[in-house]
Structures are given as C-alpha cells and as structure tokens.
GROMACS .gro file of C-alpha atoms in nm:
model
  280
    1UNK     CA    1  -0.874  -1.334  -4.897
    2UNK     CA    2  -1.229  -1.137  -4.747
    3UNK     CA    3  -1.161  -0.754  -4.522
    4UNK     CA    4  -1.555  -0.831  -4.432
    5UNK     CA    5  -1.398  -0.878  -4.085
    6UNK     CA    6  -1.725  -0.664  -4.005
    7UNK     CA    7  -1.936  -0.859  -4.180
    8UNK     CA    8  -1.790  -1.222  -4.050
    9UNK     CA    9  -1.799  -1.121  -3.718
   10UNK     CA   10  -2.145  -1.092  -3.736
   11UNK     CA   11  -2.221  -1.315  -3.850
   12UNK     CA   12  -2.058  -1.619  -3.631
   13UNK     CA   13  -2.200  -1.424  -3.408
   14UNK     CA   14  -2.562  -1.435  -3.453
   15UNK     CA   15  -2.490  -1.800  -3.541
   16UNK     CA   16  -2.378  -1.878  -3.173
   17UNK     CA   17  -2.723  -1.724  -3.031
   18UNK     CA   18  -3.023  -1.963  -2.979
   19UNK     CA   19  -3.360  -1.819  -3.043
   20UNK     CA   20  -3.416  -1.927  -2.679
   21UNK     CA   21  -3.116  -1.648  -2.540
   22UNK     CA   22  -3.211  -1.427  -2.764
   23UNK     CA   23  -3.594  -1.431  -2.582
   24UNK     CA   24  -3.808  -1.614  -2.851
   25UNK     CA   25  -3.944  -1.927  -2.914
   26UNK     CA   26  -3.681  -2.219  -2.941
   27UNK     CA   27  -3.951  -2.472  -3.067
   28UNK     CA   28  -3.952  -2.481  -3.401
   29UNK     CA   29  -3.667  -2.711  -3.705
   30UNK     CA   30  -3.407  -2.496  -3.802
   31UNK     CA   31  -3.223  -2.610  -4.089
   32UNK     CA   32  -2.912  -2.379  -3.935
   33UNK     CA   33  -2.816  -2.285  -3.619
   34UNK     CA   34  -2.841  -1.954  -3.426
   35UNK     CA   35  -3.086  -1.637  -3.494
   36UNK     CA   36  -3.236  -1.563  -3.883
   37UNK     CA   37  -3.128  -1.270  -4.041
   38UNK     CA   38  -3.530  -1.162  -3.987
   39UNK     CA   39  -3.511  -1.230  -3.648
   40UNK     CA   40  -3.177  -0.983  -3.513
   41UNK     CA   41  -3.348  -0.737  -3.801
   42UNK     CA   42  -3.665  -0.701  -3.589
   43UNK     CA   43  -3.513  -0.746  -3.238
   44UNK     CA   44  -3.206  -0.483  -3.312
   45UNK     CA   45  -3.474  -0.252  -3.518
   46UNK     CA   46  -3.338  -0.210  -3.835
   47UNK     CA   47  -3.477  -0.384  -4.154
   48UNK     CA   48  -3.355  -0.704  -4.266
   49UNK     CA   49  -3.259  -0.566  -4.578
   50UNK     CA   50  -3.007  -0.399  -4.401
   51UNK     CA   51  -2.921  -0.640  -4.169
   52UNK     CA   52  -2.767  -0.832  -4.515
   53UNK     CA   53  -2.632  -0.510  -4.636
   54UNK     CA   54  -2.384  -0.533  -4.307
   55UNK     CA   55  -2.277  -0.912  -4.330
   56UNK     CA   56  -2.179  -0.898  -4.672
   57UNK     CA   57  -2.016  -0.615  -4.657
   58UNK     CA   58  -2.187  -0.385  -4.875
   59UNK     CA   59  -2.251  -0.128  -4.570
   60UNK     CA   60  -1.923  -0.115  -4.352
   61UNK     CA   61  -2.045   0.176  -4.087
   62UNK     CA   62  -2.313   0.113  -3.891
   63UNK     CA   63  -2.420   0.442  -3.620
   64UNK     CA   64  -2.392   0.388  -3.283
   65UNK     CA   65  -2.658   0.345  -3.188
   66UNK     CA   66  -2.729   0.052  -3.438
   67UNK     CA   67  -2.350  -0.118  -3.264
   68UNK     CA   68  -2.559  -0.068  -2.957
   69UNK     CA   69  -2.901  -0.242  -3.061
   70UNK     CA   70  -2.711  -0.554  -3.297
   71UNK     CA   71  -2.441  -0.570  -2.963
   72UNK     CA   72  -2.735  -0.646  -2.694
   73UNK     CA   73  -2.923  -0.890  -2.963
   74UNK     CA   74  -2.660  -1.080  -2.991
   75UNK     CA   75  -2.573  -1.084  -2.639
   76UNK     CA   76  -2.220  -0.975  -2.677
   77UNK     CA   77  -1.961  -0.905  -2.405
   78UNK     CA   78  -1.806  -0.626  -2.319
   79UNK     CA   79  -1.428  -0.736  -2.491
   80UNK     CA   80  -1.714  -0.812  -2.771
   81UNK     CA   81  -1.853  -0.462  -2.784
   82UNK     CA   82  -1.547  -0.320  -2.801
   83UNK     CA   83  -1.404  -0.532  -3.078
   84UNK     CA   84  -1.732  -0.450  -3.282
   85UNK     CA   85  -1.670  -0.122  -3.239
   86UNK     CA   86  -1.342  -0.082  -3.301
   87UNK     CA   87  -1.431  -0.314  -3.670
   88UNK     CA   88  -1.644  -0.004  -3.731
   89UNK     CA   89  -1.409   0.229  -3.667
   90UNK     CA   90  -1.133   0.086  -3.924
   91UNK     CA   91  -1.338   0.098  -4.219
   92UNK     CA   92  -1.316   0.464  -4.196
   93UNK     CA   93  -1.121   0.589  -4.438
   94UNK     CA   94  -0.761   0.670  -4.328
   95UNK     CA   95  -0.788   0.531  -3.983
   96UNK     CA   96  -0.487   0.315  -3.815
   97UNK     CA   97  -0.428   0.160  -3.575
   98UNK     CA   98  -0.202   0.341  -3.272
   99UNK     CA   99  -0.239   0.682  -3.482
  100UNK     CA  100  -0.004   0.587  -3.770
  101UNK     CA  101   0.259   0.496  -3.537
  102UNK     CA  102   0.438   0.127  -3.590
  103UNK     CA  103   0.400  -0.190  -3.377
  104UNK     CA  104   0.565  -0.115  -2.978
  105UNK     CA  105   0.798  -0.305  -2.958
  106UNK     CA  106   0.939  -0.048  -2.626
  107UNK     CA  107   0.950  -0.226  -2.296
  108UNK     CA  108   0.865  -0.009  -1.971
  109UNK     CA  109   1.062  -0.096  -1.704
  110UNK     CA  110   0.803  -0.178  -1.438
  111UNK     CA  111   0.643  -0.405  -1.741
  112UNK     CA  112   1.008  -0.631  -1.717
  113UNK     CA  113   1.044  -0.611  -1.281
  114UNK     CA  114   0.693  -0.766  -1.305
  115UNK     CA  115   0.809  -1.031  -1.537
  116UNK     CA  116   1.072  -1.089  -1.299
  117UNK     CA  117   0.851  -1.110  -1.033
  118UNK     CA  118   0.650  -1.399  -1.191
  119UNK     CA  119   0.977  -1.618  -1.234
  120UNK     CA  120   0.959  -1.944  -1.239
  121UNK     CA  121   0.675  -1.991  -1.395
  122UNK     CA  122   0.616  -1.907  -1.805
  123UNK     CA  123   0.539  -1.535  -1.911
  124UNK     CA  124   0.598  -1.321  -2.219
  125UNK     CA  125   0.487  -1.030  -2.382
  126UNK     CA  126   0.408  -0.961  -2.674
  127UNK     CA  127   0.279  -0.643  -2.951
  128UNK     CA  128  -0.002  -0.631  -3.159
  129UNK     CA  129   0.189  -0.838  -3.437
  130UNK     CA  130   0.276  -1.104  -3.182
  131UNK     CA  131   0.573  -1.026  -3.160
  132UNK     CA  132   0.807  -1.151  -2.857
  133UNK     CA  133   0.942  -0.848  -2.670
  134UNK     CA  134   1.011  -1.016  -2.347
  135UNK     CA  135   0.998  -1.371  -2.140
  136UNK     CA  136   1.113  -1.452  -1.833
  137UNK     CA  137   1.360  -1.823  -1.774
  138UNK     CA  138   1.023  -2.056  -1.710
  139UNK     CA  139   0.865  -1.918  -2.110
  140UNK     CA  140   1.273  -1.960  -2.205
  141UNK     CA  141   1.300  -2.327  -2.067
  142UNK     CA  142   0.951  -2.399  -2.201
  143UNK     CA  143   0.975  -2.310  -2.596
  144UNK     CA  144   1.327  -2.253  -2.678
  145UNK     CA  145   1.371  -2.656  -2.741
  146UNK     CA  146   1.065  -2.627  -2.981
  147UNK     CA  147   1.214  -2.328  -3.190
  148UNK     CA  148   0.960  -2.066  -3.073
  149UNK     CA  149   1.252  -1.837  -2.959
  150UNK     CA  150   1.440  -1.907  -3.314
  151UNK     CA  151   1.311  -1.581  -3.496
  152UNK     CA  152   1.500  -1.227  -3.484
  153UNK     CA  153   1.208  -1.104  -3.293
  154UNK     CA  154   1.073  -1.440  -3.220
  155UNK     CA  155   0.675  -1.412  -3.338
  156UNK     CA  156   0.387  -1.618  -3.194
  157UNK     CA  157   0.158  -1.652  -3.534
  158UNK     CA  158   0.495  -1.696  -3.770
  159UNK     CA  159   0.559  -1.972  -3.566
  160UNK     CA  160   0.256  -2.170  -3.508
  161UNK     CA  161   0.144  -2.113  -3.883
  162UNK     CA  162   0.423  -2.196  -4.060
  163UNK     CA  163   0.678  -2.351  -3.828
  164UNK     CA  164   0.678  -2.718  -3.903
  165UNK     CA  165   0.815  -2.800  -3.496
  166UNK     CA  166   0.511  -2.647  -3.411
  167UNK     CA  167   0.248  -2.954  -3.477
  168UNK     CA  168   0.440  -3.153  -3.282
  169UNK     CA  169   0.461  -2.861  -2.972
  170UNK     CA  170   0.138  -2.835  -3.044
  171UNK     CA  171  -0.081  -3.144  -3.025
  172UNK     CA  172  -0.410  -2.935  -3.035
  173UNK     CA  173  -0.236  -2.699  -3.329
  174UNK     CA  174  -0.586  -2.666  -3.534
  175UNK     CA  175  -0.697  -2.456  -3.240
  176UNK     CA  176  -0.363  -2.335  -3.131
  177UNK     CA  177  -0.342  -2.165  -3.535
  178UNK     CA  178  -0.738  -2.029  -3.496
  179UNK     CA  179  -0.646  -1.833  -3.149
  180UNK     CA  180  -0.320  -1.698  -3.329
  181UNK     CA  181  -0.481  -1.613  -3.636
  182UNK     CA  182  -0.768  -1.403  -3.400
  183UNK     CA  183  -0.555  -1.230  -3.222
  184UNK     CA  184  -0.382  -1.095  -3.550
  185UNK     CA  185  -0.750  -1.007  -3.611
  186UNK     CA  186  -0.877  -0.859  -3.296
  187UNK     CA  187  -0.862  -0.432  -3.378
  188UNK     CA  188  -0.837  -0.262  -3.710
  189UNK     CA  189  -0.602  -0.635  -3.923
  190UNK     CA  190  -0.540  -0.492  -4.258
  191UNK     CA  191  -0.592  -0.175  -4.190
  192UNK     CA  192  -0.278  -0.124  -4.009
  193UNK     CA  193   0.011  -0.169  -4.252
  194UNK     CA  194   0.213  -0.378  -3.997
  195UNK     CA  195  -0.025  -0.646  -3.945
  196UNK     CA  196  -0.119  -0.572  -4.319
  197UNK     CA  197   0.225  -0.721  -4.410
  198UNK     CA  198   0.273  -0.953  -4.175
  199UNK     CA  199  -0.051  -1.117  -4.307
  200UNK     CA  200   0.104  -1.151  -4.626
  201UNK     CA  201   0.393  -1.262  -4.559
  202UNK     CA  202   0.173  -1.557  -4.351
  203UNK     CA  203  -0.067  -1.579  -4.674
  204UNK     CA  204   0.318  -1.690  -4.875
  205UNK     CA  205   0.460  -1.878  -4.581
  206UNK     CA  206   0.164  -2.105  -4.473
  207UNK     CA  207  -0.105  -2.058  -4.812
  208UNK     CA  208  -0.479  -2.210  -4.643
  209UNK     CA  209  -0.346  -2.309  -4.351
  210UNK     CA  210  -0.350  -1.948  -4.342
  211UNK     CA  211  -0.596  -1.815  -4.580
  212UNK     CA  212  -0.889  -1.990  -4.449
  213UNK     CA  213  -0.881  -1.912  -4.135
  214UNK     CA  214  -0.845  -1.556  -4.228
  215UNK     CA  215  -1.169  -1.604  -4.408
  216UNK     CA  216  -1.373  -1.781  -4.160
  217UNK     CA  217  -1.251  -1.719  -3.803
  218UNK     CA  218  -1.384  -1.413  -3.602
  219UNK     CA  219  -1.118  -1.177  -3.452
  220UNK     CA  220  -1.126  -1.176  -3.057
  221UNK     CA  221  -0.926  -1.516  -2.884
  222UNK     CA  222  -0.982  -1.662  -2.571
  223UNK     CA  223  -0.862  -1.377  -2.323
  224UNK     CA  224  -0.824  -1.752  -2.067
  225UNK     CA  225  -0.813  -2.101  -2.068
  226UNK     CA  226  -0.638  -2.467  -2.138
  227UNK     CA  227  -0.389  -2.618  -2.393
  228UNK     CA  228  -0.158  -2.859  -2.419
  229UNK     CA  229   0.202  -2.860  -2.519
  230UNK     CA  230   0.402  -3.128  -2.594
  231UNK     CA  231   0.753  -3.093  -2.446
  232UNK     CA  232   1.041  -3.287  -2.554
  233UNK     CA  233   1.198  -3.330  -2.231
  234UNK     CA  234   0.924  -3.256  -1.970
  235UNK     CA  235   0.646  -3.472  -2.175
  236UNK     CA  236   0.255  -3.431  -2.221
  237UNK     CA  237   0.189  -3.076  -2.048
  238UNK     CA  238  -0.155  -2.898  -1.967
  239UNK     CA  239  -0.098  -2.561  -1.866
  240UNK     CA  240  -0.359  -2.280  -1.776
  241UNK     CA  241  -0.278  -1.955  -1.929
  242UNK     CA  242  -0.397  -1.601  -1.907
  243UNK     CA  243  -0.355  -1.261  -2.055
  244UNK     CA  244  -0.339  -0.980  -1.948
  245UNK     CA  245  -0.367  -0.635  -2.133
  246UNK     CA  246  -0.126  -0.358  -2.110
  247UNK     CA  247  -0.286   0.009  -2.152
  248UNK     CA  248  -0.335   0.123  -2.504
  249UNK     CA  249  -0.034   0.334  -2.536
  250UNK     CA  250   0.192  -0.003  -2.456
  251UNK     CA  251  -0.105  -0.216  -2.705
  252UNK     CA  252   0.068  -0.504  -2.577
  253UNK     CA  253  -0.028  -0.808  -2.353
  254UNK     CA  254   0.133  -1.045  -2.082
  255UNK     CA  255   0.058  -1.444  -2.122
  256UNK     CA  256   0.120  -1.600  -1.826
  257UNK     CA  257   0.135  -2.010  -1.837
  258UNK     CA  258   0.100  -2.168  -1.524
  259UNK     CA  259   0.045  -2.586  -1.495
  260UNK     CA  260  -0.328  -2.736  -1.438
  261UNK     CA  261  -0.276  -3.049  -1.290
  262UNK     CA  262   0.027  -3.179  -1.051
  263UNK     CA  263   0.197  -3.387  -1.371
  264UNK     CA  264   0.261  -3.060  -1.521
  265UNK     CA  265   0.377  -2.917  -1.193
  266UNK     CA  266   0.612  -3.158  -1.100
  267UNK     CA  267   0.723  -3.166  -1.458
  268UNK     CA  268   0.736  -2.807  -1.468
  269UNK     CA  269   0.988  -2.761  -1.143
  270UNK     CA  270   1.183  -3.070  -1.295
  271UNK     CA  271   1.305  -2.863  -1.580
  272UNK     CA  272   1.346  -2.573  -1.338
  273UNK     CA  273   1.607  -2.792  -1.136
  274UNK     CA  274   1.698  -3.109  -1.316
  275UNK     CA  275   1.868  -3.396  -1.128
  276UNK     CA  276   2.166  -3.434  -1.079
  277UNK     CA  277   2.352  -3.751  -1.050
  278UNK     CA  278   2.559  -3.766  -0.742
  279UNK     CA  279   2.823  -4.077  -0.813
  280UNK     CA  280   2.838  -4.345  -0.627
   0.00000   0.00000   0.00000
C-alpha cells in the first residue's frame, strides 16, 4: 500500500485540469488527460525533475512558496489548498494529528442541542475515524434497519467498506466507498496512529476494495452532493447532504441529510409517522 499521499494528490489534480484552464493552448491531442509535468513545472517556476520527485514521493517537503505556486497552477480550491499543506506537513518527523491526542469522542452540549433542533431531519456527528458519536432520531430511522448503528461505536467507514448490507443500502456503493476512503485520507492519514490502526483493520476486512482505493483515491471527500439509498421500509430515496465542519479542537463533522425530491420527502414523513390502521 502506497503512503505517497502528497504525490497522489498532486498527480490526480494535474490530470484533472485542462490546458485551457491553465491558460495554455488546448489544440494538441494528448494520450493522457490533464497537464503534462513539464507544463506544471513551467507554470510553477520549478524544474520538471522536481515535479517528478514530488509525484513519485522522493521529495515530500516542498516549501510553502512551492506549494502556493503548485496550488495556483492546479487551480485548487481553498479546501484543497488546506489539504495540500496538511499532506506536506504530515511528512515532517514527529507529526501527529491533534498533538498526539486520540480521536475526539466527546460531544459538546451545544452540538447536541443543534442535533435536537435538526429533528426530524437525518443528521449525524462523526469524528476523524468516521465513528458515529451522536445522531438524530431521523438518522436512526433511516439507517438502523440496515445495521449501520450496530457497532460499538458505529463506524461509517467500516460499515460501508466491510458490511455486506451496505451494498444493498447504497445503490451507488462504489462511489460511497470512494468517499469513505477519501474522508479517512483527509489530513495526515497513516501519520495518525489511530487512523492507521483503522486502515489496518479495513485492509483485513475489505481487502482489495480498500487497498485499491487507498492507492488511487485522493483525500478530500465531497462536502455536499446527492446520494441514493434503498431503504427496506421507505423504498428508494434521494437525499441531498451537507457537511458542516466543527472547530479544529473538535475535529468532528456534522452530516445533514435532506430529501432531494418530493417522493423522498413523502417517504421520510411516512417513516417518521407510520400510518395507523383504523378498525372498520
């Protein structure tokens, strides 16, 4: 399993940007997508040999100036720029997430109050390990029938990647699995011993389904989007999700799911208030 997260991130972002987006002529035919290494080097003001070393993991300590230049050439978003700097920082000897503290599992009272106010919507609080720390009744109605809450603590990554029921619950399972790997790789990944231990577990539990994604899926999952679920009682559902990051001290994120269409909204209402049979 490769640990060259910085190189993987730079390569995938280089391959994702078109010459036109980078201000270069876009008329020539290319056998591979995106920019060439030589073009990135020219635009960033570094040598092509240095770009190769970064992508191959032979140099993992670029300066802040080089990172800024690469971020500009690759048109990284603010969140992607933060992620790039974290990847470079995690290569420093002695680096550890949250100063060596374990995964955040304490839920602040105000965060619990926010969850209470979100009812009956489906919402869940997770830490960096994707442990489920707290959730709304709406989330329980949505996920408990498929076993997502069975763990102690429940863990979203472990469920999606290793529980056979997840493939029925998530019709677009490959995409859901990609997103979970990306979430685990957001930040130091194996530089954090707790994340590394979970990754070792998933290597055993999920095998190639996990290790192949680690090698090919860059960090930084989508913060928002639309997903499909197949609920055993409510039927097919389309949900819009939004990710709300708490403070760095918390190192937690709040996922909120809302109906993406009227049929889903109706199904969720029926799930929350099941029809009562009236004797005739």
